[in-house]
Tab-separated table of C-alpha atoms in Angstrom:
chain	number	residue	atom	x	y	z
A	1	UNK	CA	296.641	14.865	108.909
A	2	UNK	CA	296.360	11.373	109.537
A	3	UNK	CA	292.685	10.666	108.127
A	4	UNK	CA	291.355	9.819	111.839
A	5	UNK	CA	291.998	13.343	112.763
A	6	UNK	CA	288.726	14.682	111.524
A	7	UNK	CA	286.764	12.646	112.901
A	8	UNK	CA	287.692	14.128	116.454
A	9	UNK	CA	288.398	17.640	115.409
A	10	UNK	CA	286.606	19.785	113.120
A	11	UNK	CA	288.762	20.968	110.067
A	12	UNK	CA	289.944	24.863	110.494
A	13	UNK	CA	289.429	25.587	106.876
A	14	UNK	CA	290.526	24.614	103.271
A	15	UNK	CA	293.982	25.871	101.379
A	16	UNK	CA	292.789	29.592	100.308
A	17	UNK	CA	290.254	31.566	102.194
A	18	UNK	CA	286.346	31.036	101.550
A	19	UNK	CA	284.632	32.760	99.103
A	20	UNK	CA	287.738	34.042	97.678
A	21	UNK	CA	286.641	35.053	93.660
A	22	UNK	CA	288.316	33.311	91.019
A	23	UNK	CA	291.975	35.429	89.823
A	24	UNK	CA	290.548	37.248	86.832
A	25	UNK	CA	286.930	36.831	87.109
A	26	UNK	CA	285.685	40.482	88.126
A	27	UNK	CA	283.685	41.429	91.598
A	28	UNK	CA	281.341	38.514	91.296
A	29	UNK	CA	280.496	36.729	88.158
A	30	UNK	CA	278.821	33.935	89.375
A	31	UNK	CA	274.858	33.223	88.014
A	32	UNK	CA	273.312	32.454	91.056
A	33	UNK	CA	272.422	35.126	93.362
A	34	UNK	CA	271.313	33.065	95.950
A	35	UNK	CA	272.672	30.049	98.366
A	36	UNK	CA	272.164	26.700	96.758
A	37	UNK	CA	272.661	23.808	99.265
A	38	UNK	CA	273.603	20.503	97.814
A	39	UNK	CA	272.718	17.830	100.061
A	40	UNK	CA	275.029	14.786	98.352
A	41	UNK	CA	274.883	11.230	100.280
A	42	UNK	CA	274.881	7.298	99.351
A	43	UNK	CA	274.382	4.418	101.439
A	44	UNK	CA	271.988	4.811	104.502
A	45	UNK	CA	270.929	8.885	103.005
A	46	UNK	CA	267.517	8.633	103.960
A	47	UNK	CA	268.212	8.572	107.459
A	48	UNK	CA	270.585	11.745	107.278
A	49	UNK	CA	268.609	12.995	104.881
A	50	UNK	CA	265.960	12.813	106.842
A	51	UNK	CA	267.702	14.933	110.137
A	52	UNK	CA	268.812	17.383	107.533
A	53	UNK	CA	266.071	18.648	106.151
A	54	UNK	CA	263.759	17.855	108.944
A	55	UNK	CA	265.149	21.004	111.186
A	56	UNK	CA	265.415	23.238	108.586
A	57	UNK	CA	262.438	26.581	108.006
A	58	UNK	CA	259.925	26.298	105.421
A	59	UNK	CA	261.237	29.549	104.486
A	60	UNK	CA	264.588	29.106	103.599
A	61	UNK	CA	266.749	31.791	101.377
A	62	UNK	CA	268.662	29.085	99.639
A	63	UNK	CA	267.797	26.475	96.900
A	64	UNK	CA	268.395	22.771	98.093
A	65	UNK	CA	269.334	19.818	95.518
A	66	UNK	CA	269.115	16.643	96.919
A	67	UNK	CA	271.405	14.134	95.320
A	68	UNK	CA	271.813	10.363	96.397
A	69	UNK	CA	272.748	7.717	94.626
A	70	UNK	CA	270.053	5.267	93.924
A	71	UNK	CA	269.368	1.681	91.724
A	72	UNK	CA	267.819	2.567	88.071
A	73	UNK	CA	265.917	-0.762	88.187
A	74	UNK	CA	263.212	0.537	90.746
A	75	UNK	CA	261.025	3.279	91.369
A	76	UNK	CA	262.399	5.775	93.911
A	77	UNK	CA	260.382	6.626	96.832
A	78	UNK	CA	262.651	9.345	98.213
A	79	UNK	CA	260.932	12.342	97.617
A	80	UNK	CA	257.889	10.902	98.893
A	81	UNK	CA	259.647	10.450	101.929
A	82	UNK	CA	261.451	13.267	102.306
A	83	UNK	CA	258.158	15.431	101.591
A	84	UNK	CA	256.552	14.157	104.793
A	85	UNK	CA	259.323	14.556	106.861
A	86	UNK	CA	260.492	18.683	106.177
A	87	UNK	CA	258.240	21.721	106.283
A	88	UNK	CA	260.253	23.236	103.343
A	89	UNK	CA	258.543	22.178	99.602
A	90	UNK	CA	260.030	18.941	98.175
A	91	UNK	CA	259.980	17.737	94.711
A	92	UNK	CA	261.533	15.282	92.221
A	93	UNK	CA	263.450	17.791	89.504
A	94	UNK	CA	262.531	17.680	85.963
A	95	UNK	CA	264.883	18.668	83.448
A	96	UNK	CA	265.327	22.681	82.981
A	97	UNK	CA	263.117	23.097	86.773
A	98	UNK	CA	264.383	26.757	87.973
A	99	UNK	CA	266.638	26.167	91.679
A	100	UNK	CA	263.590	28.448	94.058
A	101	UNK	CA	264.950	29.656	97.351
A	102	UNK	CA	262.755	27.469	100.331
A	103	UNK	CA	262.800	24.713	97.498
A	104	UNK	CA	263.874	21.572	97.974
A	105	UNK	CA	264.650	19.696	94.126
A	106	UNK	CA	265.199	16.037	94.266
A	107	UNK	CA	267.590	14.182	91.626
A	108	UNK	CA	265.850	11.041	90.185
A	109	UNK	CA	267.479	7.765	89.800
A	110	UNK	CA	268.941	7.127	86.305
A	111	UNK	CA	270.121	10.547	86.084
A	112	UNK	CA	272.810	12.609	86.113
A	113	UNK	CA	272.080	16.198	87.538
A	114	UNK	CA	273.670	19.570	85.977
A	115	UNK	CA	273.135	22.964	87.737
A	116	UNK	CA	273.186	25.366	84.408
A	117	UNK	CA	273.753	29.270	84.137
A	118	UNK	CA	270.183	30.576	84.401
A	119	UNK	CA	269.276	29.050	87.922
A	120	UNK	CA	268.162	25.830	86.446
A	121	UNK	CA	268.822	21.690	86.718
A	122	UNK	CA	269.126	20.059	83.770
A	123	UNK	CA	269.063	16.595	83.568
A	124	UNK	CA	271.497	13.922	81.904
A	125	UNK	CA	269.111	10.277	81.193
A	126	UNK	CA	272.377	7.420	81.394
A	127	UNK	CA	269.853	4.583	82.352
A	128	UNK	CA	271.640	2.020	83.296
A	129	UNK	CA	274.925	3.481	82.228
A	130	UNK	CA	277.515	3.228	84.991
A	131	UNK	CA	279.298	5.191	87.196
A	132	UNK	CA	277.198	5.921	90.237
A	133	UNK	CA	274.059	8.032	89.150
A	134	UNK	CA	273.600	10.331	90.120
A	135	UNK	CA	277.587	11.669	90.023
A	136	UNK	CA	277.494	13.646	93.165
A	137	UNK	CA	281.317	15.030	91.019
A	138	UNK	CA	279.128	16.412	88.174
A	139	UNK	CA	276.041	18.345	90.230
A	140	UNK	CA	279.193	19.948	92.216
A	141	UNK	CA	281.433	20.560	89.825
A	142	UNK	CA	278.447	22.989	87.859
A	143	UNK	CA	277.096	23.879	91.043
A	144	UNK	CA	280.974	25.336	91.286
A	145	UNK	CA	280.694	27.473	88.506
A	146	UNK	CA	277.689	28.709	88.894
A	147	UNK	CA	276.947	30.151	92.464
A	148	UNK	CA	280.492	30.292	93.375
A	149	UNK	CA	280.662	32.114	97.449
A	150	UNK	CA	276.984	30.938	97.702
A	151	UNK	CA	277.561	27.224	96.859
A	152	UNK	CA	277.757	24.594	100.207
A	153	UNK	CA	278.261	21.445	99.652
A	154	UNK	CA	277.290	18.874	101.839
A	155	UNK	CA	278.512	15.552	102.052
A	156	UNK	CA	276.391	12.535	103.982
A	157	UNK	CA	276.880	9.229	104.760
A	158	UNK	CA	277.710	7.613	101.699
A	159	UNK	CA	280.216	4.297	100.220
A	160	UNK	CA	283.253	5.098	97.853
A	161	UNK	CA	284.877	8.697	96.793
A	162	UNK	CA	282.366	10.403	94.549
A	163	UNK	CA	282.024	13.452	95.285
A	164	UNK	CA	285.640	13.898	96.360
A	165	UNK	CA	286.570	15.956	93.077
A	166	UNK	CA	283.232	17.647	93.052
A	167	UNK	CA	284.026	19.405	96.297
A	168	UNK	CA	287.052	20.296	95.308
A	169	UNK	CA	285.970	22.769	92.177
A	170	UNK	CA	283.465	24.319	94.851
A	171	UNK	CA	286.340	24.944	96.844
A	172	UNK	CA	288.341	26.222	93.825
A	173	UNK	CA	284.985	28.942	93.134
A	174	UNK	CA	285.183	30.180	97.096
A	175	UNK	CA	282.323	27.940	98.339
A	176	UNK	CA	281.632	26.389	101.246
A	177	UNK	CA	281.996	22.714	102.373
A	178	UNK	CA	280.639	20.259	105.253
A	179	UNK	CA	281.346	16.946	105.936
A	180	UNK	CA	279.391	15.195	108.358
A	181	UNK	CA	281.689	13.366	111.178
A	182	UNK	CA	282.724	9.734	111.756
A	183	UNK	CA	280.968	8.794	114.760
A	184	UNK	CA	277.539	9.733	112.827
A	185	UNK	CA	277.794	8.502	109.566
A	186	UNK	CA	276.704	4.731	108.684
A	187	UNK	CA	279.219	4.386	105.788
A	188	UNK	CA	282.382	6.899	106.522
A	189	UNK	CA	283.835	6.495	102.731
A	190	UNK	CA	281.912	9.369	101.055
A	191	UNK	CA	282.593	12.291	103.889
A	192	UNK	CA	285.968	10.575	104.603
A	193	UNK	CA	286.850	11.037	101.284
A	194	UNK	CA	285.933	14.554	101.369
A	195	UNK	CA	288.161	15.390	104.130
A	196	UNK	CA	291.110	13.579	102.477
A	197	UNK	CA	291.278	16.906	100.535
A	198	UNK	CA	291.970	19.120	103.363
A	199	UNK	CA	289.079	21.539	101.375
A	200	UNK	CA	286.160	20.497	104.169
A	201	UNK	CA	285.497	23.812	106.294
A	202	UNK	CA	283.270	21.961	109.431
A	203	UNK	CA	282.973	18.301	109.798
A	204	UNK	CA	279.575	18.221	111.426
A	205	UNK	CA	277.974	15.299	113.732
A	206	UNK	CA	274.897	15.532	111.255
A	207	UNK	CA	272.044	16.681	114.494
A	208	UNK	CA	274.591	20.286	114.125
A	209	UNK	CA	274.439	20.284	109.855
A	210	UNK	CA	270.790	21.547	109.671
A	211	UNK	CA	272.209	24.605	112.177
A	212	UNK	CA	275.523	25.559	110.551
A	213	UNK	CA	273.174	25.063	106.836
A	214	UNK	CA	270.548	28.400	108.379
A	215	UNK	CA	274.113	30.141	109.975
A	216	UNK	CA	276.336	29.875	106.108
A	217	UNK	CA	272.589	30.309	104.751
A	218	UNK	CA	272.272	33.716	106.781
A	219	UNK	CA	275.343	34.839	105.896
A	220	UNK	CA	275.454	34.602	101.583
A	221	UNK	CA	271.943	35.546	100.960
A	222	UNK	CA	271.950	39.315	98.771
């Protein structure tokens, strides 16, 4: 696949079937029993997050995690801004917060965020140390092994390649990956890197992502 192709045509699907359990793991080995949507982004992410979250209903039967690369040198207003732009309850994530359907947890600046086996998040305080934080790869890898086929990773606008390894984990554990298309991305580095794996299920215009999330959640709720 040439790098230009996914910007014109959605990827039909990853290698292997979505929702395929890990070999030898039994019928459903994953800890979380409801869909979890991870919206991951970097440069240009505020507008993208707003357009994705605004159409989602307050009773969305899925937990949502928002992770955007943020500077550790100043207080983040991301949570407050998103709270004003969606019907979903939005709060900044705290260590050991429970993942709850219909609630958005925002990863705080200067922390990496993990998804734990008890349907909670864990925060790692890394201060000003590199690499980018929160690490999108780390978030998605832990989401993959706890949520399996009920994980949905949505890679939005951003520079660099963070999230590329994480979506490999999501795909390996049977989850689903969406990526924002080139035309609607302020910065195509992260979505392009995701698409280059050939593991993205759908490449979507920003305006179509909220509807795709609702469809995914409807098919994966229990």
